[in-house]
XYZ file of C-alpha atoms in Angstrom:
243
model
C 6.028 -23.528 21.972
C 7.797 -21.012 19.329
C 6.154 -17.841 19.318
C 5.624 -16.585 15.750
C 4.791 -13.138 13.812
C 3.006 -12.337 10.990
C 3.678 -8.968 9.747
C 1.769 -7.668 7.080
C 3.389 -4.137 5.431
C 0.542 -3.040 3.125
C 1.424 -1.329 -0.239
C 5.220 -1.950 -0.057
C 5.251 -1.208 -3.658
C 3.509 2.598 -3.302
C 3.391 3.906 0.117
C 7.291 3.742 1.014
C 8.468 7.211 0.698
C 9.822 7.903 3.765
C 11.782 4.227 4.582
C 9.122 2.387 5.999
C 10.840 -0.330 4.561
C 13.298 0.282 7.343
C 10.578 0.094 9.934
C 9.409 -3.326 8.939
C 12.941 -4.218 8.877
C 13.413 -2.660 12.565
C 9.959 -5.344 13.762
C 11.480 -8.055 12.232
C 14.925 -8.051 13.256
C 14.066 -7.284 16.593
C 11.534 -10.110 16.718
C 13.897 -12.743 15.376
C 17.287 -11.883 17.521
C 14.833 -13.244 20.476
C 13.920 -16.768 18.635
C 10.789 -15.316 17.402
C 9.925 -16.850 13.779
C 8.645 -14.429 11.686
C 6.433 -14.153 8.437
C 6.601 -10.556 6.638
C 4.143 -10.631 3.493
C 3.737 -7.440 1.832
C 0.125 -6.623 0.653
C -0.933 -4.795 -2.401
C -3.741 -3.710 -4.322
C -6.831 -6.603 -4.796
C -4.842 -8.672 -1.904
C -5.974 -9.867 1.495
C -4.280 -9.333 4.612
C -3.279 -12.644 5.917
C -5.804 -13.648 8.437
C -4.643 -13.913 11.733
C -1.972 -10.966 11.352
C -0.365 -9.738 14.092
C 1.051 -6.675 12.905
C -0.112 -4.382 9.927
C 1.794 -0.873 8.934
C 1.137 1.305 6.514
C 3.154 3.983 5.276
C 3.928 6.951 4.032
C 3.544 8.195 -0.053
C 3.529 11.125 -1.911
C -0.074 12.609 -2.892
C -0.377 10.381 -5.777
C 0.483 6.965 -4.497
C -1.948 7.880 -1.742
C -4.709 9.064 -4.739
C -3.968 5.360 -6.269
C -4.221 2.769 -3.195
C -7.397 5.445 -1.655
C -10.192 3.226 -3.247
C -8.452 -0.299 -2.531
C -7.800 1.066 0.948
C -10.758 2.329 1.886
C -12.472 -1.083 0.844
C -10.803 -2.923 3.954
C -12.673 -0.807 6.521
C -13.864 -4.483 7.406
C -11.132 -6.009 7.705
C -9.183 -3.765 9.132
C -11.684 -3.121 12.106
C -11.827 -6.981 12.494
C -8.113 -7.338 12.770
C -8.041 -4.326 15.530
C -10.657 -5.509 17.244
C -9.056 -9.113 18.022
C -5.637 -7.582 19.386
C -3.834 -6.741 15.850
C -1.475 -4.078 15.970
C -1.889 -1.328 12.821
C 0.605 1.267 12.801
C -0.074 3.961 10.224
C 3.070 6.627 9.053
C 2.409 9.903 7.998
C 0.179 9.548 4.685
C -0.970 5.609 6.567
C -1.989 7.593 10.161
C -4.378 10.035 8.061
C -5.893 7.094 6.254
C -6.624 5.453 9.863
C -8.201 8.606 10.678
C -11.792 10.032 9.515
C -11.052 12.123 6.880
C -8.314 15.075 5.228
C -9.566 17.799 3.724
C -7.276 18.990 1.252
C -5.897 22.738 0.526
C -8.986 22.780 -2.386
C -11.522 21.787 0.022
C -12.307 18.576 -0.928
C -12.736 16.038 2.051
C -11.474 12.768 1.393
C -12.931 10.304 3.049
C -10.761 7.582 5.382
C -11.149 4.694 7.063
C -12.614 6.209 10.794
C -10.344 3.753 12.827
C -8.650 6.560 14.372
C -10.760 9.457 15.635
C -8.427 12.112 14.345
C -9.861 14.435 11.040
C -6.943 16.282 9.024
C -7.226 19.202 7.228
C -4.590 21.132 5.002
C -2.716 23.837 5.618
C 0.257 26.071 4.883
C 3.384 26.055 5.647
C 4.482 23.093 5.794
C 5.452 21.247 9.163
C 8.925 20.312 9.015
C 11.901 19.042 11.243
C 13.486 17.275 13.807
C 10.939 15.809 16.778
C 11.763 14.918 19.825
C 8.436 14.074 22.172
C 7.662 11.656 25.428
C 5.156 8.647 24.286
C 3.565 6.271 25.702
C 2.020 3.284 24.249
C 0.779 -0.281 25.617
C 1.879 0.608 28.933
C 5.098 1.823 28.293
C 6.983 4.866 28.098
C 9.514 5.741 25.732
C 11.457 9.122 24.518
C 10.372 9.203 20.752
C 12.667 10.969 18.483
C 11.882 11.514 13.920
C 11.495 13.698 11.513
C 8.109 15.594 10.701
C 7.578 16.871 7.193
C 3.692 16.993 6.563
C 1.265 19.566 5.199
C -1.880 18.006 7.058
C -3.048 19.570 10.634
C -4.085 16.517 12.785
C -6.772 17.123 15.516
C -7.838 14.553 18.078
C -12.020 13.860 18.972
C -12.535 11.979 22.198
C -11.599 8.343 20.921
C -8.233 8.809 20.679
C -5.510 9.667 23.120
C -2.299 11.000 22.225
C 0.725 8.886 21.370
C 3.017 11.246 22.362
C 3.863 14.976 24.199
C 6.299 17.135 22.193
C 9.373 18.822 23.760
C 10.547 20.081 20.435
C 8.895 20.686 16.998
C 5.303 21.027 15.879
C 3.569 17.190 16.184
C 0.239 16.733 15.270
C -1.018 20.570 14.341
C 1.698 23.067 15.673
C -0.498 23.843 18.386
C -1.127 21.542 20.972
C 1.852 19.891 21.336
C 0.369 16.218 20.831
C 2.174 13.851 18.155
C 0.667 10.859 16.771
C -2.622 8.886 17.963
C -3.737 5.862 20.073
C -7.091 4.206 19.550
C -6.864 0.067 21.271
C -4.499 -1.451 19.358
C -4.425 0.916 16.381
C -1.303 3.978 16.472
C -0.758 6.702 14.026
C 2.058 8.942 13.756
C 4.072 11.375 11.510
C 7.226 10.336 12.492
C 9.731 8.651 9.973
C 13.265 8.689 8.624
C 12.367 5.700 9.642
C 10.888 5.787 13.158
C 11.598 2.599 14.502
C 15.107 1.597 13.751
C 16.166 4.682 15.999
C 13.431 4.411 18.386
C 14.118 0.761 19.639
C 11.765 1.037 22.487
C 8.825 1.865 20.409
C 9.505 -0.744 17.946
C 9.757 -3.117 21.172
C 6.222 -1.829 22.781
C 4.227 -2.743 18.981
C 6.133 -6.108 19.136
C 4.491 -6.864 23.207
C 1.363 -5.409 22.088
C 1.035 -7.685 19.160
C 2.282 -10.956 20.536
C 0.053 -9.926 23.804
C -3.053 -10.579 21.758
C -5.716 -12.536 23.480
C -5.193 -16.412 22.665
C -1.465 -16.341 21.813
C 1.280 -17.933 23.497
C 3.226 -15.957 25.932
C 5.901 -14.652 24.272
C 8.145 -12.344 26.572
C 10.711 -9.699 24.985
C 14.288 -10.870 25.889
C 16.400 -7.917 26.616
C 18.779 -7.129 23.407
C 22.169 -5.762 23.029
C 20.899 -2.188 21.595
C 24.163 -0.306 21.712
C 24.721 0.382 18.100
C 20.431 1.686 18.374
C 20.968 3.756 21.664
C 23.793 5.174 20.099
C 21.524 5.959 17.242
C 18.790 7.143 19.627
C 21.344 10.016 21.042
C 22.396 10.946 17.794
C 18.743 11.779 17.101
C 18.516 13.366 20.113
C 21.578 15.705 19.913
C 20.347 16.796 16.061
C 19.076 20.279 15.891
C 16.225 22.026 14.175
């Protein structure tokens, strides 16, 4: 039997300002050089996320894309949960992984309210965190270096629920304070990494594509090893950069 991916990338149109587009690229390439068919639908406002998904990622946007898809977003707490919940991989970026979480309080004081699919809560602060990341991760059983690009505004702390997706060796992660980057909740990840992430990070883009096609009742689909010279040469470029 062909295996086969559906991979939804909500708000294509809105939350893409730090190349996401590159990241759903990254899945999808990597999916189909190993005979894997593959269905990428992009989701907006007032649509529904195919059922049976495998995949969903949400991106990154600046403060006003993420002010306009709030509302819509917020209404597929449902869905979203149900989709999790039966093996489907969500993948939030930057502005995406503090929508997953509980809430973000902003530099005013106002707390806007999120989905609670990740049990993180963000609040504002000053400066900003920017720069180069490189970190040790660990996700669906496997461990990866993790290497991206950091520019947020948000402090990210971690309840009980969640687990770290990664340790950093160099820059500021989550908060700037306890070296943790990113979150794991089941099959749900958040992280603040882009540039895009994935198309640098080949081994992290692999581990979402096991998780997902791991979910209960699909076929077995195992990941063929790929001729990733032209990403591991990436993947040391990213690691030589400095701050």
């Amino acid at each position: 039997m062909t295996a086969n991916l559906t991979l939804a990338h909500l708000y294509p149109d809105l939350m893409r300002t730090y190349g996401d587009r590159g990241n759903v690229m990254a899945l999808a390439s990597r999916a189909r050089w190993r005979g894997i068919d593959v269905d990428v639908v992009g989701v907006t406002r007032a649509e529904r996320i195919p059922a049976g998904a495998d995949l969903v990622l949400i991106g990154g946007g600046t403060d006003r894309a993420q002010e306009t898809i709030g509302e819509d977003l917020r209404g597929r707490r449902e869905e979203l949960r149900d989709l999790s919940g039966a093996g489907t991989v969500v993948v939030g970026i930057c502005g995406g992984y503090q929508f997953l979480g509980h809430r973000y309080v902003d530099a005013d004081g106002v707390a806007i309210e999120g989905l609670g699919l990740l049990d993180v809560t963000t609040v504002a602060g000053q400066p900003r965190i920017i720069g180069n990341v490189r970190a040790a991760a660990t996700f669906g059983g496997r461990s990866f270096e993790l290497f991206g690009f950091e520019n947020h505004g948000g402090r990210t702390t971690l309840g009980s629920g969640a687990t770290p997706l990664a340790t950093v060796g160099r820059g500021q992660g989550n908060n700037g304070r306890d070296r943790t980057e990113g979150a794991v909740q089941g099959s749900i990840v958040g992280t603040y990494l882009h540039g895009p992430v994935l198309p640098t990070n080949p081994a992290f883009a692999d581990a979402l594509l096991a998780r997902a096609l791991a979910a209960p009742g699909r076929p077995d689909a195992a990941l063929a090893e790929l001729d990733d010279r032209l990403e591991d040469e990436a993947h040391r470029l990213a690691r030589a950069r400095k701050r």
